[in-house]
Amino acid sequence: MVRIDGLHKSFGHLEVVKGVDLDVHKGEVVVIFGRSGSGKSTVLRCVNFIEDPTLGSIEVAGIRLEGGHRTRHKRDQIRKLRLHVGMVFQQFNLFPNMTVLDNVTCAARCAKRGSDAEIAQRAKDLLDRVGLADKAGEHPIRLSGGQQQRVAIARALCMQPDVMLFDEPTSALDPELTGEVLGVMRTLATEMHMTMMVVTHEMGFAREVADRMAFFHEGRILEQGPPSEIIGSPEHAETRAFLDAVL
Ligand SMILES: Nc1ncnc2c1ncn2[C@@H]1O[C@H](COP(=O)(O)OP(=O)(O)OP(=O)(O)O)[C@@H](O)[C@H]1O
C-alpha cells in the first residue's frame, strides 16, 4: 500500500532523512519511534508530500512519485495520491467556527467524495464510531482535547483513505485523555483493518496493535520487526537505551 524507496530529505544543508526504505502492506500497522529529531515526522510528511522528498520515491496505492522539484504533472499526481492518505497531527486543527459535523464533512464535500447526503451520513456513522454521535452539533471549543482529536480522526476517515498517517496523535493530550484516542485507533486497526503508519512513543499501543515497529536513529531505520522482538530483545544498544527511557 505504501512503498518508501531510498528516501532522503534535506532542509538546506541539514540532511535529516538519510536513506529510508519502508514498505507498508494493506491492513498493516507500523509504529515508528525514536529520539526527537531522528526524522520520524519528516518521513511521514513525505508520504503525502507535505514535504517534498529531496531524493527517492514514494508510492501509495499504486501512484509512484519521485522526489525532487514539482512539475505541473507531478502536482496533479500529488493531488491524486493525497486522496488515498488521511493524516492526523499532534494538534487537532479543527475549524473553531464550524460544528463538529461540518468539520468532519468539509474536506470530503470539497473533494466530492460522494453526494452531500452520502457524506453527511458517513460523517454521522464515523462520529458514532469514535463515540461522539451526540456532539455533531457542538463547536470544537466545547470539546475536550481527546474528543477534538477523535473528531480529527473522523474527519480524515470521511475522505475514505486507504492509509492513515498519525503523527504523535496523543502527545498534546493530558494522560487521562490519551486512552480514548488510542482506543479509537485500536478499533480502526482491529475492526476496520486500516493500513496505518503511527509515529508514537506509546509503547503499550505498539505492543498491542502494531504488526511492525521501526526504530529511527539519525535519519535512518536502525532496526525493525514485530513488537515482541523489538521491545523484547532489541538488537542495537541505541534501541535498548531508548526503550529503557520510555518504558
Ligand atoms: N521545515 C523544516 N525546516 C527546517 N528543519 C526542519 C524542518 N522540519 C524538520 N526539521 C528538522 O529536521 C530534523 C528532524 O525533524 P523531525 O520532526 O522529522 O524529527 P522527529 O524524529 O519527528 O522528532 P520530533 O519527535 O521532535 O518531532 C530536526 O532537526 C528538525 O529541526
PDB file of C-alpha atoms and ligand atoms in Angstrom:
ATOM      1  CA  MET A   1       0.000   0.000   0.000  1.00  0.00           C
ATOM      2  CA  VAL A   2       2.917   2.346   0.805  1.00  0.00           C
ATOM      3  CA  ARG A   3       6.430   1.946  -0.564  1.00  0.00           C
ATOM      4  CA  ILE A   4       9.168   4.321   0.529  1.00  0.00           C
ATOM      5  CA  ASP A   5      12.276   3.818  -1.523  1.00  0.00           C
ATOM      6  CA  GLY A   6      15.682   5.427  -0.924  1.00  0.00           C
ATOM      7  CA  LEU A   7      14.137   8.459   0.778  1.00  0.00           C
ATOM      8  CA  HIS A   8      16.404  11.397   1.557  1.00  0.00           C
ATOM      9  CA  LYS A   9      15.273  14.759   2.849  1.00  0.00           C
ATOM     10  CA  SER A  10      17.393  17.824   3.488  1.00  0.00           C
ATOM     11  CA  PHE A  11      16.458  21.220   4.849  1.00  0.00           C
ATOM     12  CA  GLY A  12      19.133  23.463   3.418  1.00  0.00           C
ATOM     13  CA  HIS A  13      22.450  21.814   4.294  1.00  0.00           C
ATOM     14  CA  LEU A  14      20.891  19.695   7.044  1.00  0.00           C
ATOM     15  CA  GLU A  15      20.137  16.160   5.875  1.00  0.00           C
ATOM     16  CA  VAL A  16      17.517  14.816   8.293  1.00  0.00           C
ATOM     17  CA  VAL A  17      16.457  11.662   6.397  1.00  0.00           C
ATOM     18  CA  LYS A  18      19.416   9.706   5.071  1.00  0.00           C
ATOM     19  CA  GLY A  19      18.083   6.824   3.014  1.00  0.00           C
ATOM     20  CA  VAL A  20      14.889   5.248   4.328  1.00  0.00           C
ATOM     21  CA  ASP A  21      13.260   2.210   2.723  1.00  0.00           C
ATOM     22  CA  LEU A  22       9.954   1.074   4.171  1.00  0.00           C
ATOM     23  CA  ASP A  23       7.050  -0.948   2.767  1.00  0.00           C
ATOM     24  CA  VAL A  24       3.688  -0.970   4.485  1.00  0.00           C
ATOM     25  CA  HIS A  25       1.281  -3.658   3.379  1.00  0.00           C
ATOM     26  CA  LYS A  26      -2.505  -3.395   3.172  1.00  0.00           C
ATOM     27  CA  GLY A  27      -4.020  -3.674   6.627  1.00  0.00           C
ATOM     28  CA  GLU A  28      -0.666  -3.424   8.367  1.00  0.00           C
ATOM     29  CA  VAL A  29       0.019  -1.152  11.356  1.00  0.00           C
ATOM     30  CA  VAL A  30       3.581   0.140  11.522  1.00  0.00           C
ATOM     31  CA  VAL A  31       4.717   2.100  14.573  1.00  0.00           C
ATOM     32  CA  ILE A  32       7.639   4.462  14.030  1.00  0.00           C
ATOM     33  CA  PHE A  33       9.579   5.512  17.099  1.00  0.00           C
ATOM     34  CA  GLY A  34      12.909   7.022  18.055  1.00  0.00           C
ATOM     35  CA  ARG A  35      14.553  10.048  19.579  1.00  0.00           C
ATOM     36  CA  SER A  36      13.359  13.584  18.911  1.00  0.00           C
ATOM     37  CA  GLY A  37      14.960  14.871  15.708  1.00  0.00           C
ATOM     38  CA  SER A  38      15.590  11.411  14.216  1.00  0.00           C
ATOM     39  CA  GLY A  39      13.410  12.254  11.202  1.00  0.00           C
ATOM     40  CA  LYS A  40      10.196  10.352  12.006  1.00  0.00           C
ATOM     41  CA  SER A  41       7.749  13.185  11.287  1.00  0.00           C
ATOM     42  CA  THR A  42       9.647  14.211   8.198  1.00  0.00           C
ATOM     43  CA  VAL A  43       9.331  10.719   6.712  1.00  0.00           C
ATOM     44  CA  LEU A  44       5.605  10.668   7.479  1.00  0.00           C
ATOM     45  CA  ARG A  45       5.176  14.110   5.922  1.00  0.00           C
ATOM     46  CA  CYS A  46       7.000  12.971   2.794  1.00  0.00           C
ATOM     47  CA  VAL A  47       4.467  10.149   2.301  1.00  0.00           C
ATOM     48  CA  ASN A  48       1.735  12.633   1.380  1.00  0.00           C
ATOM     49  CA  PHE A  49       4.132  15.283   0.071  1.00  0.00           C
ATOM     50  CA  ILE A  50       3.558  17.847   2.812  1.00  0.00           C
ATOM     51  CA  GLU A  51       7.328  17.787   2.479  1.00  0.00           C
ATOM     52  CA  ASP A  52       8.903  17.101  -0.893  1.00  0.00           C
ATOM     53  CA  PRO A  53      11.490  14.327  -0.741  1.00  0.00           C
ATOM     54  CA  THR A  54      14.907  15.503  -1.855  1.00  0.00           C
ATOM     55  CA  LEU A  55      15.680  12.102  -3.352  1.00  0.00           C
ATOM     56  CA  GLY A  56      13.963   8.738  -3.585  1.00  0.00           C
ATOM     57  CA  SER A  57      10.415   7.730  -4.369  1.00  0.00           C
ATOM     58  CA  ILE A  58       7.084   7.327  -2.632  1.00  0.00           C
ATOM     59  CA  GLU A  59       4.349   5.001  -3.835  1.00  0.00           C
ATOM     60  CA  VAL A  60       0.851   4.997  -2.362  1.00  0.00           C
ATOM     61  CA  ALA A  61      -1.974   2.827  -3.710  1.00  0.00           C
ATOM     62  CA  GLY A  62      -0.121   2.322  -6.984  1.00  0.00           C
ATOM     63  CA  ILE A  63       0.745   6.007  -7.528  1.00  0.00           C
ATOM     64  CA  ARG A  64       4.516   6.364  -7.591  1.00  0.00           C
ATOM     65  CA  LEU A  65       6.240   9.740  -7.382  1.00  0.00           C
ATOM     66  CA  GLU A  66       9.896  10.657  -7.402  1.00  0.00           C
ATOM     67  CA  GLY A  67      11.462  13.276  -5.154  1.00  0.00           C
ATOM     68  CA  GLY A  68      12.876  16.498  -6.500  1.00  0.00           C
ATOM     69  CA  HIS A  69      11.186  19.566  -7.878  1.00  0.00           C
ATOM     70  CA  ARG A  70       7.483  19.785  -8.701  1.00  0.00           C
ATOM     71  CA  THR A  71       6.292  19.887 -12.274  1.00  0.00           C
ATOM     72  CA  ARG A  72       2.678  20.570 -13.180  1.00  0.00           C
ATOM     73  CA  HIS A  73       2.173  16.848 -13.883  1.00  0.00           C
ATOM     74  CA  LYS A  74       3.652  15.981 -10.517  1.00  0.00           C
ATOM     75  CA  ARG A  75       1.373  18.459  -8.766  1.00  0.00           C
ATOM     76  CA  ASP A  76      -1.635  16.662 -10.318  1.00  0.00           C
ATOM     77  CA  GLN A  77      -0.246  13.313  -9.237  1.00  0.00           C
ATOM     78  CA  ILE A  78       0.301  14.592  -5.682  1.00  0.00           C
ATOM     79  CA  ARG A  79      -3.338  15.654  -5.562  1.00  0.00           C
ATOM     80  CA  LYS A  80      -4.374  12.134  -6.655  1.00  0.00           C
ATOM     81  CA  LEU A  81      -2.026  10.458  -4.195  1.00  0.00           C
ATOM     82  CA  ARG A  82      -3.377  12.545  -1.309  1.00  0.00           C
ATOM     83  CA  LEU A  83      -6.899  11.235  -1.911  1.00  0.00           C
ATOM     84  CA  HIS A  84      -5.610   7.899  -0.642  1.00  0.00           C
ATOM     85  CA  VAL A  85      -3.979   9.267   2.515  1.00  0.00           C
ATOM     86  CA  GLY A  86      -5.551  10.574   5.738  1.00  0.00           C
ATOM     87  CA  MET A  87      -3.425  12.334   8.298  1.00  0.00           C
ATOM     88  CA  VAL A  88      -3.848  13.111  11.980  1.00  0.00           C
ATOM     89  CA  PHE A  89      -1.450  15.554  13.619  1.00  0.00           C
ATOM     90  CA  GLN A  90      -0.404  16.318  17.164  1.00  0.00           C
ATOM     91  CA  GLN A  91      -2.572  19.447  17.070  1.00  0.00           C
ATOM     92  CA  PHE A  92      -6.175  18.835  16.063  1.00  0.00           C
ATOM     93  CA  ASN A  93      -6.524  21.841  13.703  1.00  0.00           C
ATOM     94  CA  LEU A  94     -10.323  21.864  13.715  1.00  0.00           C
ATOM     95  CA  PHE A  95     -12.180  24.905  12.367  1.00  0.00           C
ATOM     96  CA  PRO A  96     -13.448  26.662  15.526  1.00  0.00           C
ATOM     97  CA  ASN A  97     -16.349  28.396  13.774  1.00  0.00           C
ATOM     98  CA  MET A  98     -17.812  25.164  12.348  1.00  0.00           C
ATOM     99  CA  THR A  99     -19.814  22.473  14.078  1.00  0.00           C
ATOM    100  CA  VAL A 100     -18.260  19.075  14.641  1.00  0.00           C
ATOM    101  CA  LEU A 101     -20.346  17.630  11.785  1.00  0.00           C
ATOM    102  CA  ASP A 102     -19.236  20.377   9.380  1.00  0.00           C
ATOM    103  CA  ASN A 103     -15.607  19.847  10.402  1.00  0.00           C
ATOM    104  CA  VAL A 104     -15.930  16.171   9.525  1.00  0.00           C
ATOM    105  CA  THR A 105     -17.721  16.698   6.213  1.00  0.00           C
ATOM    106  CA  CYS A 106     -15.949  19.839   4.962  1.00  0.00           C
ATOM    107  CA  ALA A 107     -12.955  18.328   3.136  1.00  0.00           C
ATOM    108  CA  ALA A 108     -14.966  15.379   1.840  1.00  0.00           C
ATOM    109  CA  ARG A 109     -17.536  17.774   0.341  1.00  0.00           C
ATOM    110  CA  CYS A 110     -14.808  19.922  -1.259  1.00  0.00           C
ATOM    111  CA  ALA A 111     -13.187  16.840  -2.770  1.00  0.00           C
ATOM    112  CA  LYS A 112     -16.627  15.499  -3.796  1.00  0.00           C
ATOM    113  CA  ARG A 113     -16.138  12.162  -2.063  1.00  0.00           C
ATOM    114  CA  GLY A 114     -19.836  11.323  -2.639  1.00  0.00           C
ATOM    115  CA  SER A 115     -23.121  13.261  -2.659  1.00  0.00           C
ATOM    116  CA  ASP A 116     -23.740  15.691   0.212  1.00  0.00           C
ATOM    117  CA  ALA A 117     -26.282  13.259   1.679  1.00  0.00           C
ATOM    118  CA  GLU A 118     -23.842  10.339   1.486  1.00  0.00           C
ATOM    119  CA  ILE A 119     -21.067  12.364   3.095  1.00  0.00           C
ATOM    120  CA  ALA A 120     -23.353  13.577   5.898  1.00  0.00           C
ATOM    121  CA  GLN A 121     -24.464  10.009   6.601  1.00  0.00           C
ATOM    122  CA  ARG A 122     -20.879   8.753   6.530  1.00  0.00           C
ATOM    123  CA  ALA A 123     -19.807  11.530   8.901  1.00  0.00           C
ATOM    124  CA  LYS A 124     -22.588  10.645  11.352  1.00  0.00           C
ATOM    125  CA  ASP A 125     -21.597   6.963  11.224  1.00  0.00           C
ATOM    126  CA  LEU A 126     -17.958   7.891  11.834  1.00  0.00           C
ATOM    127  CA  LEU A 127     -18.844  10.180  14.736  1.00  0.00           C
ATOM    128  CA  ASP A 128     -20.784   7.272  16.175  1.00  0.00           C
ATOM    129  CA  ARG A 129     -17.751   5.015  15.712  1.00  0.00           C
ATOM    130  CA  VAL A 130     -15.457   7.439  17.566  1.00  0.00           C
ATOM    131  CA  GLY A 131     -18.042   7.786  20.340  1.00  0.00           C
ATOM    132  CA  LEU A 132     -19.172  11.329  19.544  1.00  0.00           C
ATOM    133  CA  ALA A 133     -22.563  10.847  17.909  1.00  0.00           C
ATOM    134  CA  ASP A 134     -24.115  13.257  20.410  1.00  0.00           C
ATOM    135  CA  LYS A 135     -21.588  16.035  19.664  1.00  0.00           C
ATOM    136  CA  ALA A 136     -22.354  16.554  15.951  1.00  0.00           C
ATOM    137  CA  GLY A 137     -23.943  19.958  16.533  1.00  0.00           C
ATOM    138  CA  GLU A 138     -21.354  21.245  19.024  1.00  0.00           C
ATOM    139  CA  HIS A 139     -18.450  23.556  18.275  1.00  0.00           C
ATOM    140  CA  PRO A 140     -14.909  22.247  18.926  1.00  0.00           C
ATOM    141  CA  ILE A 141     -14.298  24.650  21.824  1.00  0.00           C
ATOM    142  CA  ARG A 142     -16.919  22.790  23.844  1.00  0.00           C
ATOM    143  CA  LEU A 143     -14.995  19.512  23.490  1.00  0.00           C
ATOM    144  CA  SER A 144     -12.029  18.117  25.408  1.00  0.00           C
ATOM    145  CA  GLY A 145      -8.687  17.616  23.642  1.00  0.00           C
ATOM    146  CA  GLY A 146      -9.342  13.885  23.377  1.00  0.00           C
ATOM    147  CA  GLN A 147     -12.751  14.497  21.843  1.00  0.00           C
ATOM    148  CA  GLN A 148     -11.277  17.028  19.386  1.00  0.00           C
ATOM    149  CA  GLN A 149      -8.648  14.531  18.304  1.00  0.00           C
ATOM    150  CA  ARG A 150     -11.363  11.928  17.756  1.00  0.00           C
ATOM    151  CA  VAL A 151     -13.194  14.442  15.539  1.00  0.00           C
ATOM    152  CA  ALA A 152      -9.943  14.939  13.605  1.00  0.00           C
ATOM    153  CA  ILE A 153      -9.730  11.163  13.104  1.00  0.00           C
ATOM    154  CA  ALA A 154     -13.353  11.046  11.883  1.00  0.00           C
ATOM    155  CA  ARG A 155     -12.600  13.943   9.525  1.00  0.00           C
ATOM    156  CA  ALA A 156      -9.648  12.095   7.992  1.00  0.00           C
ATOM    157  CA  LEU A 157     -11.702   8.895   7.663  1.00  0.00           C
ATOM    158  CA  CYS A 158     -14.564  10.730   5.965  1.00  0.00           C
ATOM    159  CA  MET A 159     -12.259  11.115   2.937  1.00  0.00           C
ATOM    160  CA  GLN A 160     -12.226   7.302   2.713  1.00  0.00           C
ATOM    161  CA  PRO A 161      -8.439   6.978   2.664  1.00  0.00           C
ATOM    162  CA  ASP A 162      -6.572   3.726   2.073  1.00  0.00           C
ATOM    163  CA  VAL A 163      -3.882   4.587   4.577  1.00  0.00           C
ATOM    164  CA  MET A 164      -3.859   6.710   7.724  1.00  0.00           C
ATOM    165  CA  LEU A 165      -0.798   8.576   8.988  1.00  0.00           C
ATOM    166  CA  PHE A 166      -0.684   9.516  12.676  1.00  0.00           C
ATOM    167  CA  ASP A 167       1.994  11.964  13.797  1.00  0.00           C
ATOM    168  CA  GLU A 168       2.217  11.807  17.602  1.00  0.00           C
ATOM    169  CA  PRO A 169      -1.587  11.955  17.895  1.00  0.00           C
ATOM    170  CA  THR A 170      -1.662  11.820  21.694  1.00  0.00           C
ATOM    171  CA  SER A 171       1.329  13.919  22.684  1.00  0.00           C
ATOM    172  CA  ALA A 172      -0.686  17.133  23.093  1.00  0.00           C
ATOM    173  CA  LEU A 173      -3.198  15.385  25.361  1.00  0.00           C
ATOM    174  CA  ASP A 174      -3.397  15.064  29.110  1.00  0.00           C
ATOM    175  CA  PRO A 175      -2.594  11.479  30.099  1.00  0.00           C
ATOM    176  CA  GLU A 176      -6.181  10.706  31.084  1.00  0.00           C
ATOM    177  CA  LEU A 177      -7.389  11.608  27.575  1.00  0.00           C
ATOM    178  CA  THR A 178      -4.727   9.625  25.733  1.00  0.00           C
ATOM    179  CA  GLY A 179      -6.504   6.300  26.238  1.00  0.00           C
ATOM    180  CA  GLU A 180      -9.678   7.324  24.449  1.00  0.00           C
ATOM    181  CA  VAL A 181      -7.756   8.327  21.312  1.00  0.00           C
ATOM    182  CA  LEU A 182      -5.604   5.195  21.369  1.00  0.00           C
ATOM    183  CA  GLY A 183      -8.813   3.180  21.831  1.00  0.00           C
ATOM    184  CA  VAL A 184     -10.255   4.632  18.623  1.00  0.00           C
ATOM    185  CA  MET A 185      -7.001   3.910  16.795  1.00  0.00           C
ATOM    186  CA  ARG A 186      -7.029   0.346  18.098  1.00  0.00           C
ATOM    187  CA  THR A 187     -10.583  -0.138  16.784  1.00  0.00           C
ATOM    188  CA  LEU A 188      -9.526   1.304  13.446  1.00  0.00           C
ATOM    189  CA  ALA A 189      -6.768  -1.268  13.190  1.00  0.00           C
ATOM    190  CA  THR A 190      -8.522  -4.335  14.532  1.00  0.00           C
ATOM    191  CA  GLU A 191     -12.089  -3.842  13.264  1.00  0.00           C
ATOM    192  CA  MET A 192     -11.650  -1.722  10.142  1.00  0.00           C
ATOM    193  CA  HIS A 193      -8.259  -3.244   9.193  1.00  0.00           C
ATOM    194  CA  MET A 194      -6.970   0.194   8.253  1.00  0.00           C
ATOM    195  CA  THR A 195      -3.419   0.469   6.970  1.00  0.00           C
ATOM    196  CA  MET A 196      -1.670   2.748   9.458  1.00  0.00           C
ATOM    197  CA  MET A 197       1.695   4.428   9.974  1.00  0.00           C
ATOM    198  CA  VAL A 198       1.901   5.769  13.502  1.00  0.00           C
ATOM    199  CA  VAL A 199       4.644   7.930  14.989  1.00  0.00           C
ATOM    200  CA  THR A 200       4.219   7.459  18.728  1.00  0.00           C
ATOM    201  CA  HIS A 201       6.050   6.744  21.949  1.00  0.00           C
ATOM    202  CA  GLU A 202       3.056   4.870  23.349  1.00  0.00           C
ATOM    203  CA  MET A 203       4.772   1.521  23.680  1.00  0.00           C
ATOM    204  CA  GLY A 204       1.679  -0.131  25.170  1.00  0.00           C
ATOM    205  CA  PHE A 205      -0.223   0.702  22.000  1.00  0.00           C
ATOM    206  CA  ALA A 206       2.694  -0.507  19.867  1.00  0.00           C
ATOM    207  CA  ARG A 207       2.947  -3.781  21.743  1.00  0.00           C
ATOM    208  CA  GLU A 208      -0.765  -4.446  21.449  1.00  0.00           C
ATOM    209  CA  VAL A 209      -1.651  -3.122  17.996  1.00  0.00           C
ATOM    210  CA  ALA A 210       1.449  -2.815  15.784  1.00  0.00           C
ATOM    211  CA  ASP A 211       2.345  -5.534  13.320  1.00  0.00           C
ATOM    212  CA  ARG A 212       5.776  -3.998  12.974  1.00  0.00           C
ATOM    213  CA  MET A 213       7.873  -1.377  14.714  1.00  0.00           C
ATOM    214  CA  ALA A 214      10.631   0.677  13.084  1.00  0.00           C
ATOM    215  CA  PHE A 215      13.232   2.376  15.248  1.00  0.00           C
ATOM    216  CA  PHE A 216      14.587   5.588  13.739  1.00  0.00           C
ATOM    217  CA  HIS A 217      18.069   6.813  14.566  1.00  0.00           C
ATOM    218  CA  GLU A 218      19.752   9.820  12.977  1.00  0.00           C
ATOM    219  CA  GLY A 219      17.673   9.775   9.807  1.00  0.00           C
ATOM    220  CA  ARG A 220      17.746   6.027   9.211  1.00  0.00           C
ATOM    221  CA  ILE A 221      15.831   2.941  10.281  1.00  0.00           C
ATOM    222  CA  LEU A 222      18.246   1.235  12.627  1.00  0.00           C
ATOM    223  CA  GLU A 223      16.066  -1.827  13.129  1.00  0.00           C
ATOM    224  CA  GLN A 224      12.548  -3.053  12.535  1.00  0.00           C
ATOM    225  CA  GLY A 225      10.481  -6.087  13.367  1.00  0.00           C
ATOM    226  CA  PRO A 226       7.458  -7.332  15.303  1.00  0.00           C
ATOM    227  CA  PRO A 227       6.902  -5.645  18.700  1.00  0.00           C
ATOM    228  CA  SER A 228       7.744  -8.827  20.577  1.00  0.00           C
ATOM    229  CA  GLU A 229      11.258  -8.750  19.074  1.00  0.00           C
ATOM    230  CA  ILE A 230      11.843  -5.006  19.065  1.00  0.00           C
ATOM    231  CA  ILE A 231      10.576  -4.420  22.602  1.00  0.00           C
ATOM    232  CA  GLY A 232      11.522  -7.862  23.919  1.00  0.00           C
ATOM    233  CA  SER A 233      15.046  -8.177  22.563  1.00  0.00           C
ATOM    234  CA  PRO A 234      16.266  -5.189  20.572  1.00  0.00           C
ATOM    235  CA  GLU A 235      19.410  -5.802  18.572  1.00  0.00           C
ATOM    236  CA  HIS A 236      21.014  -2.381  18.912  1.00  0.00           C
ATOM    237  CA  ALA A 237      22.240  -0.551  22.011  1.00  0.00           C
ATOM    238  CA  GLU A 238      20.536   2.678  20.795  1.00  0.00           C
ATOM    239  CA  THR A 239      17.138   0.955  20.593  1.00  0.00           C
ATOM    240  CA  ARG A 240      17.618  -0.588  24.005  1.00  0.00           C
ATOM    241  CA  ALA A 241      18.608   2.752  25.546  1.00  0.00           C
ATOM    242  CA  PHE A 242      15.597   4.472  24.013  1.00  0.00           C
ATOM    243  CA  LEU A 243      13.211   1.764  25.193  1.00  0.00           C
ATOM    244  CA  ASP A 244      14.700   1.882  28.690  1.00  0.00           C
ATOM    245  CA  ALA A 245      13.925   5.605  28.753  1.00  0.00           C
ATOM    246  CA  VAL A 246      10.296   5.351  27.604  1.00  0.00           C
ATOM    247  CA  LEU A 247       9.091   2.056  29.050  1.00  0.00           C
TER     248      LEU A 247
HETATM  249  N1  LIG B   1      10.564  22.514   7.800  1.00  0.00           N
HETATM  250  C1  LIG B   1      11.762  22.338   8.387  1.00  0.00           C
HETATM  251  N2  LIG B   1      12.780  23.202   8.185  1.00  0.00           N
HETATM  252  C2  LIG B   1      13.989  23.014   8.745  1.00  0.00           C
HETATM  253  N3  LIG B   1      14.299  21.978   9.565  1.00  0.00           N
HETATM  254  C3  LIG B   1      13.323  21.083   9.806  1.00  0.00           C
HETATM  255  C4  LIG B   1      12.014  21.213   9.235  1.00  0.00           C
HETATM  256  N4  LIG B   1      11.264  20.171   9.671  1.00  0.00           N
HETATM  257  C5  LIG B   1      12.063  19.424  10.469  1.00  0.00           C
HETATM  258  N5  LIG B   1      13.293  19.972  10.549  1.00  0.00           N
HETATM  259  C6  LIG B   1      14.437  19.436  11.315  1.00  0.00           C
HETATM  260  O1  LIG B   1      14.627  18.093  10.907  1.00  0.00           O
HETATM  261  C7  LIG B   1      15.007  17.281  11.999  1.00  0.00           C
HETATM  262  C8  LIG B   1      14.089  16.101  12.077  1.00  0.00           C
HETATM  263  O2  LIG B   1      12.801  16.565  12.458  1.00  0.00           O
HETATM  264  P1  LIG B   1      11.560  15.604  12.625  1.00  0.00           P
HETATM  265  O3  LIG B   1      10.410  16.424  13.106  1.00  0.00           O
HETATM  266  O4  LIG B   1      11.363  14.791  11.408  1.00  0.00           O
HETATM  267  O5  LIG B   1      12.064  14.637  13.772  1.00  0.00           O
HETATM  268  P2  LIG B   1      11.237  13.692  14.702  1.00  0.00           P
HETATM  269  O6  LIG B   1      12.028  12.450  14.838  1.00  0.00           O
HETATM  270  O7  LIG B   1       9.841  13.566  14.218  1.00  0.00           O
HETATM  271  O8  LIG B   1      11.304  14.453  16.077  1.00  0.00           O
HETATM  272  P3  LIG B   1      10.132  15.061  16.991  1.00  0.00           P
HETATM  273  O9  LIG B   1       9.660  13.890  17.776  1.00  0.00           O
HETATM  274  O10 LIG B   1      10.851  16.069  17.827  1.00  0.00           O
HETATM  275  O11 LIG B   1       9.110  15.658  16.061  1.00  0.00           O
HETATM  276  C9  LIG B   1      15.011  18.190  13.223  1.00  0.00           C
HETATM  277  O12 LIG B   1      16.349  18.584  13.450  1.00  0.00           O
HETATM  278  C10 LIG B   1      14.158  19.348  12.804  1.00  0.00           C
HETATM  279  O13 LIG B   1      14.571  20.535  13.449  1.00  0.00           O
END
